Amino acid sequence: MFKTALRNVLAHKARLLMTVLAVTLGVAFVCGSLVFAESSSAAHRAAASKDFAGIALTVTPKEPPPGAPGKDGESALDDALVRKLAALPGIAEVQPSVDGSATLNAADGSPLRGGKAWANLAGAYVPGKDGTDHRHPLVTGRAPAHADELVVDRGTAAAGHLRVGDLVTLATDGPVLKKRLVGIVDTKDSRVTAGGTLALFDTATAQRLFATPGHFTSIDLAAAPGADQVALAAGVTAALPADRAEVATGTAQATQQATNVDLMTRGYQKMPKIFAGAALFIGSFLIVNTFTMLVSRRTREIALLRAIGATRRQVVRSVLWEAALVGLAASAAGFVLGLGIAAVLPDVLSTSQDALPKGPLVIGVRPVLAALGVGVGVTVLAAWLPSRRAAKVAPIEALRSAEQPPTPAASRVRGIAGLVLLLAGAGLLMSLTGAKDASDANLQNAMFGCALLVAAMIALAPLLAVPVIRLGGRLTGRLGVSGRLARENALRDPRRTAATASVLMVSTALVAGLAVIGNSTEQALDRQAADGLSADYVIGARTSMTAIDPAALKRVADTPGVRTAAAVADSTLFTGGNVRDISGVDPATLHDVVKLDFTSGSAEGLGTGRIAVSDSVAREAGLSTGSTLKARIGPGQDFKDYTVVGVYRDNPVAQDVLGARGEVQRDSFKPGSVQRILVRTESGAASDATEARLRTATGNSPLVQVKDREALVDEAGGVMSELLTLMYGLLAIGAVISLLGIVNTLAMSVAERTREIGVLRAIGMDRAGVRRMIRVEAVTVAAFGTLLGLVGGVFGAWAVGSLTSGAMTGYTLTPPWGTLALLALVSLVTGALAAAVPARRAAALRPLEAVGQM
């Protein structure tokens, strides 16, 4: 049977080509993402190992126990310890460091790297005995020697268009600083090469900014040649102050840093895997359809095998061997294509803000096993049903007819199964429409309901094909004989038509559902950003770890054209088992900058020990105006009773809870800090001139961003960009695989109808008419799949969207009609393009030769 399967594959290699291509796409994405992940991790480890090359041990401070010396916050790593460690036997070099974070402005005033705290590294340029810091070799200029000087790395200078001699604006965690750029250095720090920035100051300045004068944040130790690492570590540990410092090896630090950077960039590995899953899922329908048609075409051959003694198990095994051989070929091609994908992914995913490390491709065992398992496994599983169907045909019945229509009993079973799945899926989704709770359990139920709905549509598609295509045939019938023949050809085998359309139906349903949910969410976010705010500008800290200089509030309030400047202190409210976001505000200016709708009480009652809560918090905690809530603000405070003085409708600007600004500032994680300033202008409108004055009032701090209402709306909608990217990627995959499926089906169909086409040509149909018939048939199949996909996708989005409405204020179903229309157009064009080659081949048949075939 293996020899039979091999000969069948070689005999039908052209017809199996489309199946091989579909499986190849899925295998390529799987292997590409796995190789990319392993290569990226190896590149991170290699970069991190360079960072700690030559470092045997690193000493870092420990938090002293309560009551111990040094509890005032001073590090135990001082100049005296540096000298003590340098005198130890086996130590070749001691390199103290002062590490911190600083965000720099580019030459045009925009923050470099978007203000990411983890990527904005800063520290001290600590020269050794030769006057240079070998960790940061100078490229041009000189080392910083005074408090008003700094150097940056080569990548930062290039990204910010900074040159030696420029005055650089930067901030660490507070007021804006301006320092002269006196040099540019090189660095091998993987955090910087992965998209970060590096700024270095002289040692005294760095200590004032990031530590305390005369103290360091770490000390790197290089071992002398031949030194025993274990004895060296023991000697260094004995020299350290008890419970004030600890030792780590350079190897351990390199491993930890590589892991951290890898985690920061791991999100890039998810998208290829999603595309791989979609390609394999959608491609499985093409595989099933292809093998079903092959089995149908070879019914007489299979019957002959049965007649000469082949058992049903042998027939099944023969078809599965064919699938395994096809899957093996697809796995090999997909693996090679996957290596190409892995090679280009770092360039595709890297941006000026996030540069992925480059290195040689690392091909481990996992990608190879995945290629074989996915390619062969999916193909064999998809071919299992057609093989079972082939084995069930009796030899005599198969010899009488080359094509066996489904029995009424089989159609009834399929219809009943489809209806049961449809009722179960729709019922489950309908039951969630009133939940309005996006909990994990409800989301899992929604996904299960959508899966049942897709299975129901696949099962019912052959039964729906006849009435739907007949209804649509009224339009194709107007094209004359070619249109009517195309309709009848599509109805000739509803199972084949449905199987071909299912590929397009599934991809269309996925894309349509994502498009509806994405557009509805984007519109809701836009409304939230616009409706909850009366202010014309929001001045905010760029990261959650930074705050606005309190002195900037007065400068903003004194800016010409500003009517109201209201400071907001954001913190965390702990209420036993729950954590809420609390905004500290001034009741006198609150209503001038925020649109608050109180259902009870008011903001005028805010003060020490008095808060207002949102509707959602009130419902979940059972609170109302006059209730008492035991909570604490920020860390280290004792729980106390807070009186609720008002309940307001959910508002993203006001967050979960409102409190008095003085109390929130006093008890927050960063006492006295301000995270936002809401600005209302005299004119009530934004302008470039006003925005420029506000930026000047904040000192053009790279830690602060000034946004008008339009920018806030765009930012809120921007969170859907990843979903939209996914949507268009799935659309592309679905279109490509659907194209392959329709081409495959039509090519086989043309081969089956060779004599029929010859008769049509003999009785007067010209070549243009034959081409038109094939094209209309393809568009009819595509339209059927698109219609079912749109209906199923929109229904699923409506049901799942009800959960989103419970978690997002203002969410309403808002279908993107333009996108859905474009999706339908793309699907129809896909059908028309798929018919090009089969239509040309059919039209090229000579009438007499075609009639004489078969």
Coordinates of C-alpha atoms in Angstrom, one line a residue, residues 86-390:
A86 CA 41.5 46.6 45.4
A87 CA 44.0 45.5 48.1
L88 CA 42.7 41.9 48.2
P89 CA 44.9 39.1 46.6
G90 CA 43.7 37.9 43.2
I91 CA 42.0 41.2 42.3
A92 CA 43.3 42.7 39.1
E93 CA 41.0 45.7 38.8
V94 CA 38.2 47.4 40.7
Q95 CA 35.6 49.3 38.7
P96 CA 32.9 51.2 40.8
S97 CA 29.7 52.2 39.1
V98 CA 26.8 54.6 39.7
D99 CA 23.7 53.5 37.8
G100 CA 20.4 55.3 37.3
S101 CA 17.9 56.4 34.6
A102 CA 17.8 59.6 32.6
T103 CA 15.5 60.5 29.7
L104 CA 17.0 62.7 27.0
N105 CA 15.5 65.0 24.4
A106 CA 16.6 64.7 20.8
A107 CA 17.9 67.8 19.0
D108 CA 14.3 68.6 17.9
G109 CA 13.0 68.5 21.5
S110 CA 11.2 65.2 21.3
P111 CA 12.1 62.5 24.0
L112 CA 14.4 59.8 22.9
R113 CA 13.1 56.2 23.0
G114 CA 9.7 57.4 24.1
G115 CA 10.7 57.8 27.7
K116 CA 11.0 54.1 28.6
A117 CA 12.5 53.9 32.1
W118 CA 14.0 50.4 31.5
A119 CA 15.8 51.6 28.4
N120 CA 17.0 55.1 29.5
L121 CA 20.2 54.1 31.2
A122 CA 22.5 56.6 33.0
G123 CA 25.6 56.4 35.2
A124 CA 29.1 57.6 35.8
Y125 CA 32.1 57.6 33.6
V126 CA 34.6 56.2 36.0
P127 CA 38.2 56.4 34.6
G128 CA 40.7 53.8 35.6
K129 CA 44.4 54.2 36.1
D130 CA 45.0 55.0 32.5
G131 CA 42.3 57.8 32.6
T132 CA 39.8 56.0 30.5
D133 CA 36.7 53.9 31.3
H134 CA 37.3 50.7 29.3
R135 CA 33.6 49.8 29.5
H136 CA 32.7 52.9 27.5
P137 CA 35.5 53.6 25.0
L138 CA 35.4 57.1 23.6
V139 CA 34.6 57.4 19.9
T140 CA 35.0 61.2 19.7
G141 CA 35.3 64.1 22.2
R142 CA 36.4 63.6 25.7
A143 CA 35.2 62.3 29.1
P144 CA 32.9 64.5 31.3
A145 CA 34.9 66.4 33.9
H146 CA 32.4 68.9 35.3
A147 CA 28.8 68.9 36.6
D148 CA 27.4 70.6 33.4
E149 CA 28.9 68.0 31.0
L150 CA 27.8 64.5 29.8
V151 CA 28.6 61.9 27.1
V152 CA 26.2 59.6 25.3
D153 CA 26.6 56.4 23.4
R154 CA 26.9 56.3 19.6
G155 CA 23.4 55.0 19.0
T156 CA 21.8 57.7 21.2
A157 CA 23.7 60.4 19.4
A158 CA 22.6 59.1 16.0
A159 CA 19.0 58.6 17.0
G160 CA 18.8 62.1 18.5
H161 CA 20.9 63.8 15.9
L162 CA 23.2 65.0 18.7
R163 CA 26.7 66.3 18.1
V164 CA 29.6 67.2 20.4
G165 CA 29.1 70.7 21.7
D166 CA 25.3 70.5 21.7
L167 CA 23.3 71.6 24.8
V168 CA 21.3 68.5 25.7
T169 CA 18.0 68.7 27.7
L170 CA 17.4 65.7 30.0
A171 CA 15.6 64.7 33.2
T172 CA 16.2 62.0 35.8
D173 CA 13.3 62.3 38.2
G174 CA 12.4 65.9 38.8
P175 CA 13.5 69.3 37.3
V176 CA 14.8 69.6 33.8
L177 CA 18.6 69.6 33.4
K178 CA 20.7 71.0 30.6
K179 CA 24.2 69.7 30.0
R180 CA 26.8 70.1 27.4
L181 CA 27.6 67.1 25.2
V182 CA 31.4 66.7 25.4
G183 CA 31.9 63.2 24.0
I184 CA 30.4 60.1 22.4
V185 CA 31.2 56.6 23.6
D186 CA 30.7 53.0 22.4
T187 CA 28.9 50.4 24.5
K188 CA 28.1 46.7 24.4
D189 CA 25.3 46.9 26.9
S190 CA 22.5 44.7 25.5
R191 CA 19.9 46.9 27.0
V192 CA 21.2 49.9 25.0
T193 CA 21.7 47.9 21.8
A194 CA 18.2 46.6 22.2
G195 CA 16.8 50.1 21.8
G196 CA 17.9 52.0 24.9
T197 CA 19.9 55.2 25.5
L198 CA 23.0 55.8 27.7
A199 CA 24.1 59.0 29.3
L200 CA 27.2 59.3 31.4
F201 CA 28.3 62.0 33.9
D202 CA 31.4 62.5 35.9
T203 CA 31.4 60.5 39.1
A204 CA 30.5 63.2 41.6
T205 CA 27.5 64.4 39.4
A206 CA 26.3 60.8 39.0
Q207 CA 26.5 60.2 42.7
R208 CA 24.4 63.3 43.5
L209 CA 21.8 62.2 40.9
F210 CA 21.5 58.5 41.5
A211 CA 23.1 57.7 44.9
T212 CA 24.7 59.8 47.6
P213 CA 28.0 61.7 47.5
G214 CA 31.0 59.3 47.9
H215 CA 28.9 56.2 47.4
F216 CA 28.3 53.8 44.5
T217 CA 25.5 51.5 43.3
S218 CA 27.8 48.6 42.4
I219 CA 31.5 47.6 42.2
D220 CA 32.8 45.3 39.4
L221 CA 35.9 43.1 40.1
A222 CA 38.2 41.6 37.6
A223 CA 40.3 38.6 38.6
A224 CA 44.0 38.3 38.2
P225 CA 45.3 35.6 35.8
G226 CA 45.3 32.2 37.6
A227 CA 43.2 33.4 40.5
D228 CA 40.9 30.8 42.1
Q229 CA 37.3 32.0 41.6
V230 CA 35.9 30.2 44.7
A231 CA 38.7 31.6 47.0
L232 CA 38.3 35.0 45.4
A233 CA 34.6 35.1 46.1
A234 CA 35.1 34.0 49.7
G235 CA 37.7 36.6 50.3
V236 CA 35.5 39.4 48.8
T237 CA 32.5 38.2 50.9
A238 CA 34.6 38.3 54.1
A239 CA 35.8 41.9 53.3
L240 CA 32.2 43.2 52.9
P241 CA 30.3 44.9 55.7
A242 CA 27.9 42.4 57.4
D243 CA 24.4 42.4 55.9
R244 CA 25.2 45.5 53.9
A245 CA 26.5 44.1 50.6
E246 CA 26.4 40.9 48.5
V247 CA 28.4 39.3 45.7
A248 CA 27.3 37.9 42.4
T249 CA 29.3 36.4 39.6
G250 CA 29.6 38.0 36.2
T251 CA 28.2 34.9 34.6
A252 CA 25.1 34.9 36.7
Q253 CA 24.5 38.6 36.0
A254 CA 24.9 38.0 32.2
T255 CA 22.4 35.3 32.4
Q256 CA 19.9 37.4 34.3
Q257 CA 20.3 40.4 32.0
A258 CA 19.8 38.3 28.9
T259 CA 16.7 36.8 30.5
N260 CA 15.3 40.3 31.3
V261 CA 16.0 41.7 27.8
D262 CA 14.5 38.6 26.3
L263 CA 11.3 39.0 28.3
M264 CA 11.1 42.7 27.2
T265 CA 11.1 41.7 23.6
R266 CA 9.2 38.4 23.8
G267 CA 6.0 40.0 22.6
Y268 CA 7.5 40.0 19.1
Q269 CA 7.5 36.2 19.0
K270 CA 3.7 36.0 19.5
M271 CA 2.5 37.4 16.2
P272 CA 4.2 34.8 14.0
K273 CA 2.7 32.0 16.1
I274 CA -0.8 33.5 15.8
F275 CA -0.4 33.6 12.0
A276 CA 0.9 30.1 12.0
G277 CA -2.1 28.8 13.9
A278 CA -4.5 30.7 11.5
A279 CA -2.7 29.3 8.4
L280 CA -2.8 25.7 9.7
F281 CA -6.4 26.0 10.8
I282 CA -7.6 27.5 7.5
G283 CA -5.4 25.3 5.5
S284 CA -6.8 22.2 7.0
F285 CA -10.1 22.8 5.1
L286 CA -8.1 22.9 1.9
I287 CA -6.4 19.6 2.7
V288 CA -9.7 17.9 3.5
N289 CA -11.3 19.2 0.3
T290 CA -8.3 18.2 -1.8
F291 CA -8.2 14.6 -0.5
T292 CA -12.0 14.4 -0.7
M293 CA -11.9 15.3 -4.4
L294 CA -9.0 13.0 -5.0
V295 CA -10.8 10.1 -3.4
S296 CA -13.9 10.9 -5.4
R297 CA -11.9 11.0 -8.6
R298 CA -10.3 7.6 -7.8
T299 CA -13.4 5.8 -6.7
R300 CA -13.1 3.2 -9.5
E301 CA -9.4 2.7 -8.6
I302 CA -10.2 2.2 -4.9
A303 CA -13.0 -0.2 -5.9
L304 CA -10.6 -2.2 -7.9
L305 CA -8.3 -2.5 -5.0
R306 CA -11.1 -3.6 -2.9
A307 CA -12.2 -6.1 -5.5
I308 CA -8.8 -7.7 -5.7
G309 CA -8.6 -8.2 -1.9
A310 CA -7.6 -4.9 -0.3
T311 CA -9.3 -4.4 3.1
R312 CA -10.9 -1.2 4.3
R313 CA -7.9 -0.7 6.7
Q314 CA -5.5 -1.0 3.8
V315 CA -7.4 1.6 1.8
V316 CA -7.4 4.0 4.8
R317 CA -3.7 3.4 5.3
S318 CA -3.0 4.1 1.6
V319 CA -4.7 7.5 1.7
L320 CA -3.0 8.3 5.0
W321 CA 0.4 7.4 3.5
E322 CA -0.3 9.8 0.6
A323 CA -1.1 12.5 3.2
A324 CA 2.0 11.7 5.1
L325 CA 4.2 12.0 2.0
V326 CA 2.5 15.3 1.1
G327 CA 3.0 16.6 4.6
L328 CA 6.6 15.5 4.5
A329 CA 7.2 17.5 1.4
A330 CA 5.4 20.5 2.8
S331 CA 7.3 20.2 6.0
A332 CA 10.7 20.3 4.2
A333 CA 9.6 23.3 2.1
G334 CA 8.1 25.1 5.1
F335 CA 11.2 24.5 7.2
V336 CA 13.4 26.2 4.5
L337 CA 10.9 29.1 4.1
G338 CA 10.7 29.4 7.9
L339 CA 14.5 29.9 8.1
G340 CA 14.1 32.8 5.7
I341 CA 11.3 34.2 7.8
A342 CA 13.4 34.0 10.9
A343 CA 16.3 35.7 9.1
V344 CA 14.2 38.8 8.1
L345 CA 12.1 39.1 11.3
P346 CA 14.7 41.1 13.3
D347 CA 14.8 43.7 10.5
V348 CA 11.0 43.7 10.1
L349 CA 10.2 44.0 13.8
S350 CA 13.0 46.4 14.8
T351 CA 12.3 50.1 14.9
S352 CA 14.4 53.1 15.8
Q353 CA 12.9 52.8 19.3
D354 CA 13.3 49.1 19.7
A355 CA 16.2 47.4 17.9
L356 CA 16.3 43.6 18.2
P357 CA 19.8 42.1 18.5
K358 CA 21.1 40.3 15.5
G359 CA 23.1 37.1 15.4
P360 CA 23.4 33.8 13.5
L361 CA 20.4 31.6 13.2
V362 CA 20.1 29.0 15.9
I363 CA 18.5 25.8 14.6
G364 CA 17.6 23.5 17.4
V365 CA 15.7 20.3 17.7
R366 CA 12.4 22.0 18.4
P367 CA 11.9 23.7 15.0
V368 CA 12.7 20.4 13.1
L369 CA 10.3 18.4 15.2
A370 CA 7.7 21.1 14.9
A371 CA 8.0 21.1 11.1
L372 CA 7.5 17.4 11.0
G373 CA 4.9 17.2 13.6
V374 CA 2.8 20.1 12.3
G375 CA 3.2 19.5 8.6
V376 CA 2.7 15.7 8.7
G377 CA 0.3 15.7 11.6
V378 CA -2.1 18.3 10.2
T379 CA -2.1 16.7 6.8
V380 CA -2.7 13.2 8.1
L381 CA -5.5 14.3 10.4
A382 CA -7.2 16.3 7.7
A383 CA -7.0 13.3 5.3
W384 CA -8.4 10.9 7.9
L385 CA -12.1 11.6 7.1
P386 CA -11.8 11.3 3.3
S387 CA -9.9 8.0 3.8
R388 CA -12.6 6.7 6.0
R389 CA -15.2 7.7 3.5
A390 CA -13.3 6.0 0.7

